[in-house]
Tab-separated table of C-alpha atoms and ligand atoms in Angstrom:
chain	number	residue	atom	x	y	z
A	1192	MET	CA	-91.249	-46.856	32.957
A	1193	ARG	CA	-92.364	-44.750	30.021
A	1194	ALA	CA	-89.759	-42.480	28.431
A	1195	VAL	CA	-89.028	-40.700	25.186
A	1196	MET	CA	-86.055	-40.743	22.832
A	1197	LEU	CA	-85.205	-38.159	20.185
A	1198	PRO	CA	-83.117	-39.781	17.410
A	1199	GLY	CA	-82.996	-36.572	15.350
A	1200	ASP	CA	-84.709	-35.376	12.170
A	1201	ARG	CA	-87.645	-34.199	14.355
A	1202	LYS	CA	-88.609	-37.780	15.238
A	1203	VAL	CA	-89.971	-38.826	18.618
A	1204	VAL	CA	-89.745	-42.420	19.838
A	1205	HIS	CA	-91.853	-43.498	22.808
A	1206	ALA	CA	-90.182	-46.378	24.632
A	1207	GLU	CA	-90.325	-48.475	27.769
A	1208	PHE	CA	-87.190	-48.424	29.905
A	1209	PRO	CA	-86.389	-50.578	32.949
A	1210	ASP	CA	-87.281	-48.760	36.175
A	1211	PRO	CA	-84.030	-47.049	37.261
A	1212	ARG	CA	-82.617	-47.534	40.775
A	1213	PRO	CA	-80.362	-45.115	42.642
A	1214	GLY	CA	-76.782	-46.150	43.365
A	1215	PRO	CA	-74.640	-44.827	46.213
A	1216	GLY	CA	-74.905	-41.045	46.428
A	1217	GLN	CA	-77.848	-40.988	44.040
A	1218	VAL	CA	-81.582	-40.455	44.282
A	1219	LEU	CA	-84.584	-41.614	42.275
A	1220	ILE	CA	-86.915	-38.791	41.274
A	1221	GLN	CA	-90.501	-39.079	40.088
A	1222	ILE	CA	-90.636	-36.419	37.359
A	1223	LYS	CA	-93.435	-33.873	37.805
A	1224	ALA	CA	-92.263	-31.326	35.215
A	1225	SER	CA	-89.626	-31.498	32.475
A	1226	GLY	CA	-88.961	-28.374	30.429
A	1227	LEU	CA	-88.304	-28.121	26.705
A	1228	CYS	CA	-85.179	-26.050	26.007
A	1229	GLY	CA	-83.929	-24.329	22.869
A	1230	SER	CA	-80.572	-26.092	23.037
A	1231	GLU	CA	-82.374	-29.426	23.068
A	1232	LEU	CA	-84.531	-28.315	20.128
A	1233	HIS	CA	-81.511	-27.369	18.013
A	1234	GLY	CA	-78.977	-29.916	19.273
A	1235	ILE	CA	-81.150	-32.999	19.633
A	1236	TYR	CA	-84.628	-32.758	18.102
A	1237	GLN	CA	-83.632	-31.092	14.822
A	1238	ARG	CA	-80.238	-32.726	14.351
A	1239	ASP	CA	-79.125	-34.773	11.375
A	1240	PRO	CA	-79.631	-38.366	12.576
A	1241	SER	CA	-76.523	-39.568	10.718
A	1242	ALA	CA	-74.342	-37.369	12.942
A	1243	SER	CA	-73.323	-39.438	15.931
A	1244	THR	CA	-73.946	-37.802	19.253
A	1245	CYS	CA	-73.383	-38.413	22.899
A	1246	LEU	CA	-77.165	-38.663	23.221
A	1247	ASP	CA	-77.465	-41.986	21.377
A	1248	GLY	CA	-79.557	-44.353	23.481
A	1249	LYS	CA	-80.130	-41.796	26.235
A	1250	ILE	CA	-83.312	-40.113	27.449
A	1251	PRO	CA	-83.354	-36.350	26.750
A	1252	GLY	CA	-84.772	-33.655	29.018
A	1253	HIS	CA	-82.298	-31.469	30.907
A	1254	GLU	CA	-84.784	-29.443	32.954
A	1255	PRO	CA	-86.056	-32.007	35.478
A	1256	SER	CA	-88.135	-31.296	38.552
A	1257	GLY	CA	-90.052	-33.701	40.750
A	1258	VAL	CA	-90.297	-35.612	44.000
A	1259	VAL	CA	-87.597	-37.817	45.521
A	1260	VAL	CA	-89.011	-41.334	45.902
A	1261	GLU	CA	-85.911	-43.345	46.852
A	1262	ILE	CA	-82.369	-42.574	48.022
A	1263	GLY	CA	-79.167	-44.557	47.592
A	1264	ASP	CA	-76.563	-45.385	50.216
A	1265	GLY	CA	-74.906	-42.410	51.872
A	1266	VAL	CA	-77.488	-39.810	50.847
A	1267	THR	CA	-78.384	-37.456	53.702
A	1268	ALA	CA	-79.209	-34.072	52.128
A	1269	VAL	CA	-82.504	-35.166	50.582
A	1270	LYS	CA	-85.099	-37.725	51.588
A	1271	PRO	CA	-88.130	-39.398	50.005
A	1272	GLY	CA	-90.954	-36.882	49.629
A	1273	ASP	CA	-88.692	-33.878	49.056
A	1274	ARG	CA	-89.578	-31.602	46.138
A	1275	VAL	CA	-86.449	-30.939	44.072
A	1276	LEU	CA	-85.116	-29.585	40.829
A	1277	VAL	CA	-81.967	-30.991	39.283
A	1278	TYR	CA	-78.892	-28.946	38.333
A	1279	HIS	CA	-78.485	-30.793	35.078
A	1280	ILE	CA	-74.719	-31.271	34.904
A	1281	ALA	CA	-72.965	-33.902	37.000
A	1282	GLY	CA	-69.226	-33.355	37.325
A	1283	CYS	CA	-66.252	-35.306	38.617
A	1284	GLY	CA	-66.811	-33.810	42.064
A	1285	ASP	CA	-63.106	-33.253	42.661
A	1286	CYS	CA	-61.861	-30.563	40.288
A	1287	LYS	CA	-61.726	-26.877	41.127
A	1288	PHE	CA	-64.902	-26.086	39.232
A	1289	CYS	CA	-66.943	-28.947	40.707
A	1290	ARG	CA	-65.853	-27.918	44.186
A	1291	MET	CA	-67.067	-24.401	43.394
A	1292	GLY	CA	-70.444	-25.720	42.181
A	1293	TRP	CA	-69.563	-24.929	38.571
A	1294	MET	CA	-69.981	-28.472	37.236
A	1295	ILE	CA	-70.824	-26.918	33.868
A	1296	ASN	CA	-67.099	-26.144	33.607
A	1297	CYS	CA	-65.828	-29.553	34.766
A	1298	THR	CA	-63.410	-30.923	32.183
A	1299	THR	CA	-62.601	-34.175	33.955
A	1300	ASN	CA	-65.778	-36.261	33.939
A	1301	LYS	CA	-68.799	-34.215	33.003
A	1302	ARG	CA	-72.148	-35.846	32.248
A	1303	SER	CA	-75.235	-33.840	31.435
A	1304	TYR	CA	-78.664	-35.252	32.219
A	1305	GLY	CA	-80.667	-35.212	29.015
A	1306	TRP	CA	-77.560	-35.352	26.838
A	1307	ASP	CA	-75.102	-38.105	27.734
A	1308	ALA	CA	-76.918	-39.275	30.867
A	1309	ASN	CA	-80.626	-40.099	31.104
A	1310	GLY	CA	-82.763	-36.999	31.614
A	1311	GLY	CA	-86.256	-35.933	32.549
A	1312	HIS	CA	-88.486	-36.813	29.585
A	1313	ALA	CA	-89.536	-39.920	31.486
A	1314	GLU	CA	-91.609	-40.996	34.456
A	1315	TYR	CA	-88.501	-41.344	36.650
A	1316	MET	CA	-84.837	-40.428	36.575
A	1317	VAL	CA	-81.764	-41.043	38.702
A	1318	ALA	CA	-79.627	-38.047	39.666
A	1319	GLU	CA	-76.658	-37.435	41.911
A	1320	ALA	CA	-77.944	-36.242	45.291
A	1321	VAL	CA	-75.474	-33.337	45.181
A	1322	ASN	CA	-77.254	-32.075	42.046
A	1323	CYS	CA	-80.646	-31.866	43.769
A	1324	ILE	CA	-81.840	-28.446	44.867
A	1325	HIS	CA	-84.810	-28.179	47.206
A	1326	LEU	CA	-87.813	-26.569	45.520
A	1327	PRO	CA	-89.381	-24.265	48.108
A	1328	GLU	CA	-93.113	-23.545	48.376
A	1329	PRO	CA	-94.886	-21.843	46.732
A	1330	LEU	CA	-92.774	-22.488	43.613
A	1331	THR	CA	-94.315	-25.031	41.257
A	1332	PHE	CA	-92.629	-27.991	39.599
A	1333	ALA	CA	-92.745	-26.024	36.328
A	1334	ASP	CA	-90.854	-23.226	38.120
A	1335	GLY	CA	-88.332	-25.849	39.186
A	1336	ALA	CA	-87.972	-27.139	35.635
A	1337	HIS	CA	-87.256	-23.667	34.283
A	1338	ILE	CA	-84.785	-22.854	37.071
A	1339	ALA	CA	-82.941	-26.082	36.160
A	1340	CYS	CA	-81.649	-24.573	32.909
A	1341	GLY	CA	-83.203	-21.507	31.296
A	1342	GLY	CA	-84.023	-19.543	34.443
A	1343	GLY	CA	-80.664	-20.249	36.043
A	1344	THR	CA	-78.889	-19.344	32.818
A	1345	ALA	CA	-80.595	-15.957	32.722
A	1346	TYR	CA	-79.925	-15.430	36.435
A	1347	GLN	CA	-76.157	-15.828	36.148
A	1348	ALA	CA	-76.056	-13.250	33.353
A	1349	LEU	CA	-78.153	-10.740	35.312
A	1350	CYS	CA	-76.116	-11.235	38.497
A	1351	ARG	CA	-72.820	-10.766	36.671
A	1352	LEU	CA	-74.243	-7.626	35.036
A	1353	GLN	CA	-75.042	-6.487	38.595
A	1354	LEU	CA	-78.482	-5.527	37.351
A	1355	SER	CA	-80.460	-3.232	39.646
A	1356	GLY	CA	-83.264	-0.697	39.773
A	1357	ARG	CA	-80.828	1.944	38.529
A	1358	ASP	CA	-80.585	0.204	35.163
A	1359	ARG	CA	-82.391	0.379	31.886
A	1360	PHE	CA	-81.930	-3.137	30.511
A	1361	ALA	CA	-82.379	-4.176	26.870
A	1362	ILE	CA	-83.163	-7.827	26.131
A	1363	PHE	CA	-82.621	-9.192	22.613
A	1364	GLY	CA	-84.287	-12.574	22.079
A	1365	LEU	CA	-87.485	-13.540	23.876
A	1366	GLY	CA	-87.339	-17.315	23.821
A	1367	PRO	CA	-87.753	-18.994	27.211
A	1368	VAL	CA	-84.352	-17.808	28.499
A	1369	GLY	CA	-85.010	-14.192	27.459
A	1370	LEU	CA	-88.553	-14.255	28.874
A	1371	GLY	CA	-87.233	-15.647	32.160
A	1372	ALA	CA	-84.604	-12.896	32.191
A	1373	LEU	CA	-87.406	-10.362	31.793
A	1374	ILE	CA	-89.259	-11.708	34.853
A	1375	GLU	CA	-86.043	-11.753	36.908
A	1376	ALA	CA	-84.926	-8.289	35.728
A	1377	LYS	CA	-88.279	-6.733	36.673
A	1378	ALA	CA	-87.992	-8.315	40.129
A	1379	MET	CA	-84.516	-6.773	40.440
A	1380	GLY	CA	-86.115	-3.407	39.703
A	1381	ALA	CA	-84.715	-2.722	36.232
A	1382	THR	CA	-86.570	-0.882	33.478
A	1383	VAL	CA	-86.798	-3.444	30.674
A	1384	TYR	CA	-86.900	-2.930	26.908
A	1385	ALA	CA	-87.591	-6.306	25.252
A	1386	VAL	CA	-86.998	-7.152	21.581
A	1387	ASP	CA	-87.825	-10.131	19.365
A	1388	LEU	CA	-88.811	-10.728	15.750
A	1389	VAL	CA	-91.800	-12.950	16.601
A	1390	GLN	CA	-94.983	-11.093	17.526
A	1391	GLU	CA	-96.308	-13.836	19.841
A	1392	ARG	CA	-93.159	-13.518	21.962
A	1393	VAL	CA	-93.303	-9.712	21.924
A	1394	ASP	CA	-96.934	-9.905	23.114
A	1395	LEU	CA	-95.938	-12.322	25.878
A	1396	ALA	CA	-93.153	-9.959	26.982
A	1397	SER	CA	-95.728	-7.153	27.265
A	1398	GLU	CA	-97.962	-9.356	29.411
A	1399	LEU	CA	-94.979	-10.252	31.616
A	1400	GLY	CA	-94.312	-6.607	32.429
A	1401	ALA	CA	-91.764	-5.335	29.910
A	1402	ASP	CA	-91.746	-1.535	30.075
A	1403	VAL	CA	-91.487	-1.514	26.289
A	1404	ALA	CA	-91.748	-4.637	24.096
A	1405	MET	CA	-90.994	-4.268	20.411
A	1406	ASN	CA	-90.921	-6.325	17.260
A	1407	GLY	CA	-87.640	-5.737	15.460
A	1408	SER	CA	-89.382	-6.519	12.165
A	1409	ASP	CA	-91.685	-3.514	12.588
A	1410	VAL	CA	-89.473	-0.904	14.255
A	1411	ASP	CA	-85.753	-0.213	14.601
A	1412	PRO	CA	-85.187	-1.227	18.235
A	1413	LEU	CA	-81.934	0.739	18.471
A	1414	LYS	CA	-83.711	3.901	17.339
A	1415	VAL	CA	-86.545	3.317	19.830
A	1416	ILE	CA	-84.068	2.638	22.647
A	1417	ALA	CA	-82.052	5.745	21.738
A	1418	ASP	CA	-85.246	7.819	21.858
A	1419	LEU	CA	-86.382	6.273	25.165
A	1420	SER	CA	-82.983	6.985	26.735
A	1421	HIS	CA	-82.676	10.527	25.292
A	1422	GLY	CA	-79.744	9.396	23.199
A	1423	GLU	CA	-77.790	7.969	26.136
A	1424	GLY	CA	-78.322	4.286	25.476
A	1425	VAL	CA	-79.101	1.757	28.184
A	1426	GLU	CA	-76.931	0.822	31.155
A	1427	ALA	CA	-77.119	-2.934	30.459
A	1428	ALA	CA	-78.127	-5.279	27.658
A	1429	ALA	CA	-78.129	-8.999	26.948
A	1430	ASP	CA	-78.460	-11.159	23.886
A	1431	PHE	CA	-80.382	-14.392	24.279
A	1432	SER	CA	-80.928	-14.954	20.549
A	1433	GLY	CA	-77.462	-16.203	19.637
A	1434	SER	CA	-77.700	-14.298	16.354
A	1435	GLY	CA	-75.076	-11.899	15.098
A	1436	ALA	CA	-77.736	-9.215	14.834
A	1437	GLY	CA	-78.851	-9.731	18.429
A	1438	ARG	CA	-75.289	-9.653	19.758
A	1439	ASN	CA	-74.502	-6.490	17.821
A	1440	SER	CA	-77.730	-4.867	18.967
A	1441	ALA	CA	-76.862	-5.610	22.600
A	1442	LEU	CA	-73.535	-3.816	22.134
A	1443	ASP	CA	-75.082	-0.923	20.233
A	1444	ALA	CA	-78.029	-0.381	22.596
A	1445	CYS	CA	-75.645	0.390	25.472
A	1446	GLY	CA	-74.317	3.800	26.329
A	1447	VAL	CA	-70.816	4.639	27.545
A	1448	PHE	CA	-69.726	2.317	30.390
A	1449	GLY	CA	-72.561	-0.079	29.495
A	1450	ARG	CA	-72.488	-3.737	30.510
A	1451	VAL	CA	-73.352	-6.485	28.020
A	1452	ALA	CA	-73.911	-10.223	28.399
A	1453	TRP	CA	-73.855	-12.641	25.486
A	1454	VAL	CA	-75.879	-15.711	26.450
A	1455	GLY	CA	-77.485	-17.133	23.280
A	1456	GLU	CA	-75.372	-19.901	21.717
A	1457	GLY	CA	-73.956	-20.543	18.230
A	1458	ASN	CA	-73.318	-18.609	15.032
A	1459	LEU	CA	-70.411	-16.475	13.886
A	1460	THR	CA	-70.518	-12.793	14.720
A	1461	THR	CA	-68.588	-9.845	13.325
A	1462	VAL	CA	-68.082	-6.767	15.484
A	1463	GLU	CA	-66.037	-3.619	15.123
A	1464	PRO	CA	-64.221	-3.531	18.464
A	1465	SER	CA	-63.144	0.102	18.446
A	1466	PRO	CA	-66.449	1.927	17.891
A	1467	GLN	CA	-68.714	-0.735	19.356
A	1468	ILE	CA	-66.790	-1.785	22.484
A	1469	LEU	CA	-63.543	0.066	23.208
A	1470	HIS	CA	-64.580	3.652	22.635
A	1471	LYS	CA	-67.759	3.108	24.640
A	1472	GLN	CA	-65.819	1.590	27.555
A	1473	LEU	CA	-68.141	-1.452	27.501
A	1474	THR	CA	-67.839	-4.476	29.725
A	1475	VAL	CA	-68.824	-7.548	27.688
A	1476	ILE	CA	-69.204	-10.920	29.349
A	1477	GLY	CA	-69.917	-14.414	28.109
A	1478	SER	CA	-72.293	-16.312	30.380
A	1479	TRP	CA	-72.997	-20.047	30.177
A	1480	VAL	CA	-75.604	-21.763	32.389
A	1481	CYS	CA	-74.760	-21.019	36.051
A	1482	GLY	CA	-73.261	-22.415	39.220
A	1483	LEU	CA	-75.187	-24.948	41.318
A	1484	TRP	CA	-75.561	-22.446	44.157
A	1485	GLN	CA	-77.057	-19.864	41.785
A	1486	MET	CA	-80.049	-22.103	41.036
A	1487	GLU	CA	-80.572	-22.447	44.800
A	1488	GLU	CA	-80.218	-18.676	45.191
A	1489	LEU	CA	-82.674	-18.052	42.328
A	1490	ALA	CA	-85.299	-20.276	43.960
A	1491	GLY	CA	-85.004	-18.271	47.192
A	1492	PHE	CA	-85.041	-14.972	45.284
A	1493	MET	CA	-88.264	-15.986	43.517
A	1494	VAL	CA	-89.961	-16.842	46.808
A	1495	ARG	CA	-88.919	-13.545	48.429
A	1496	LYS	CA	-90.000	-11.510	45.407
A	1497	GLY	CA	-93.224	-13.452	44.918
A	1498	ILE	CA	-92.468	-14.220	41.274
A	1499	SER	CA	-93.032	-17.335	39.195
A	1500	PHE	CA	-92.263	-18.507	35.681
A	1501	GLU	CA	-95.837	-19.837	35.343
A	1502	PRO	CA	-97.059	-16.739	33.412
A	1503	MET	CA	-94.523	-17.412	30.624
A	1504	ILE	CA	-95.612	-21.025	30.168
A	1505	SER	CA	-97.695	-21.113	27.000
A	1506	HIS	CA	-98.271	-24.862	26.725
A	1507	ARG	CA	-98.220	-27.972	28.914
A	1508	PHE	CA	-98.291	-31.551	27.632
A	1509	SER	CA	-98.180	-35.050	29.054
A	1510	LEU	CA	-95.283	-37.336	28.119
A	1511	ASP	CA	-97.583	-39.093	25.639
A	1512	GLU	CA	-98.223	-35.739	23.946
A	1513	ILE	CA	-94.579	-34.570	23.794
A	1514	ASP	CA	-94.570	-34.903	19.974
A	1515	GLU	CA	-97.046	-32.027	19.795
A	1516	GLY	CA	-95.062	-29.987	22.335
A	1517	LEU	CA	-91.845	-30.305	20.336
A	1518	ARG	CA	-93.633	-29.575	17.056
A	1519	LEU	CA	-95.089	-26.367	18.502
A	1520	PHE	CA	-91.814	-25.316	20.171
A	1521	ASP	CA	-90.110	-25.845	16.805
A	1522	THR	CA	-92.273	-23.079	15.294
A	1523	GLY	CA	-90.437	-20.541	17.491
A	1524	ARG	CA	-93.764	-18.898	18.357
A	1525	THR	CA	-94.381	-20.257	21.856
A	1526	GLY	CA	-93.436	-19.285	25.367
A	1527	LYS	CA	-92.100	-21.942	27.705
A	1528	ILE	CA	-93.374	-25.489	27.210
A	1529	VAL	CA	-93.293	-28.042	30.001
A	1530	ILE	CA	-93.923	-31.761	29.913
A	1531	GLU	CA	-95.805	-33.128	32.912
A	1532	PRO	CA	-95.540	-36.919	32.712
B	701	ZN	ZN1	-81.145	-25.872	28.368
B	702	ZN	ZN1	-65.033	-31.698	37.931
């Protein structure tokens, strides 16, 4: 089969791999959509090739969605022909967190498709059957790909913030995870103020229904949010940028008793706990990917609410054209990009 490898230094290697076969408890999936993710961009595509990584020799792509074409011994929950997305972390299956569906927190034997196990930037991939989540109609394979990482990641944060129609919600960082959070937050009824430093992403947020979308290079978002909320601040905020400025803005946009989620990864951040958190009685959570069941719940939520991630997809490429997709994504000026082998 055709597949891609990313050895670092922004290089793309197109390669032929032997056709994979499912072992016991596994399934073979024909990939229909494979999302590009920011963590893959920073951790794999851009990395220094001299730094050894668990990815060496493996196929990247941790947002796989497609059709089951073959099942291994003992598989009963899915069958050939089923449309699925793949929760991209396989765990030991036995620890407390695996048994809860939180394989992301397995510390015993965790393998992540697209990192240290073969992922979705290929014509086919093998996954554990337990990791497959049925993709209901009318959701598309691209919807499935985004649920498999970015959409699910946003969903956990919003659920733990208990976001509702009573909330004004400030989003800092409008990459694919932040844009997905915007779509989900609107469907939950929240009033959304969306902030980024890239105009293309601010424009996309406006098109996706942000009540106010602003470019932090042109205006002071905290001043605008203070004005919009008559000085109260918002009820909830989240940072998807991973920057110190974004994290601080999420804290500072909230009013007293506000709830804040930090989702974007990396970077050191300095905060002043007393004025920024304690005196405002804030609840601040860290949120990393989501539980297996939450991706299933998100798919059902999207069907009931009639929403899709399709409007935030700015580009689609075939596997042969993935070089161009990664190059564009690397500019930081796109919406979601999906590879459709
Ligand atoms: Zn990801
Ligand atoms: Zn485990």
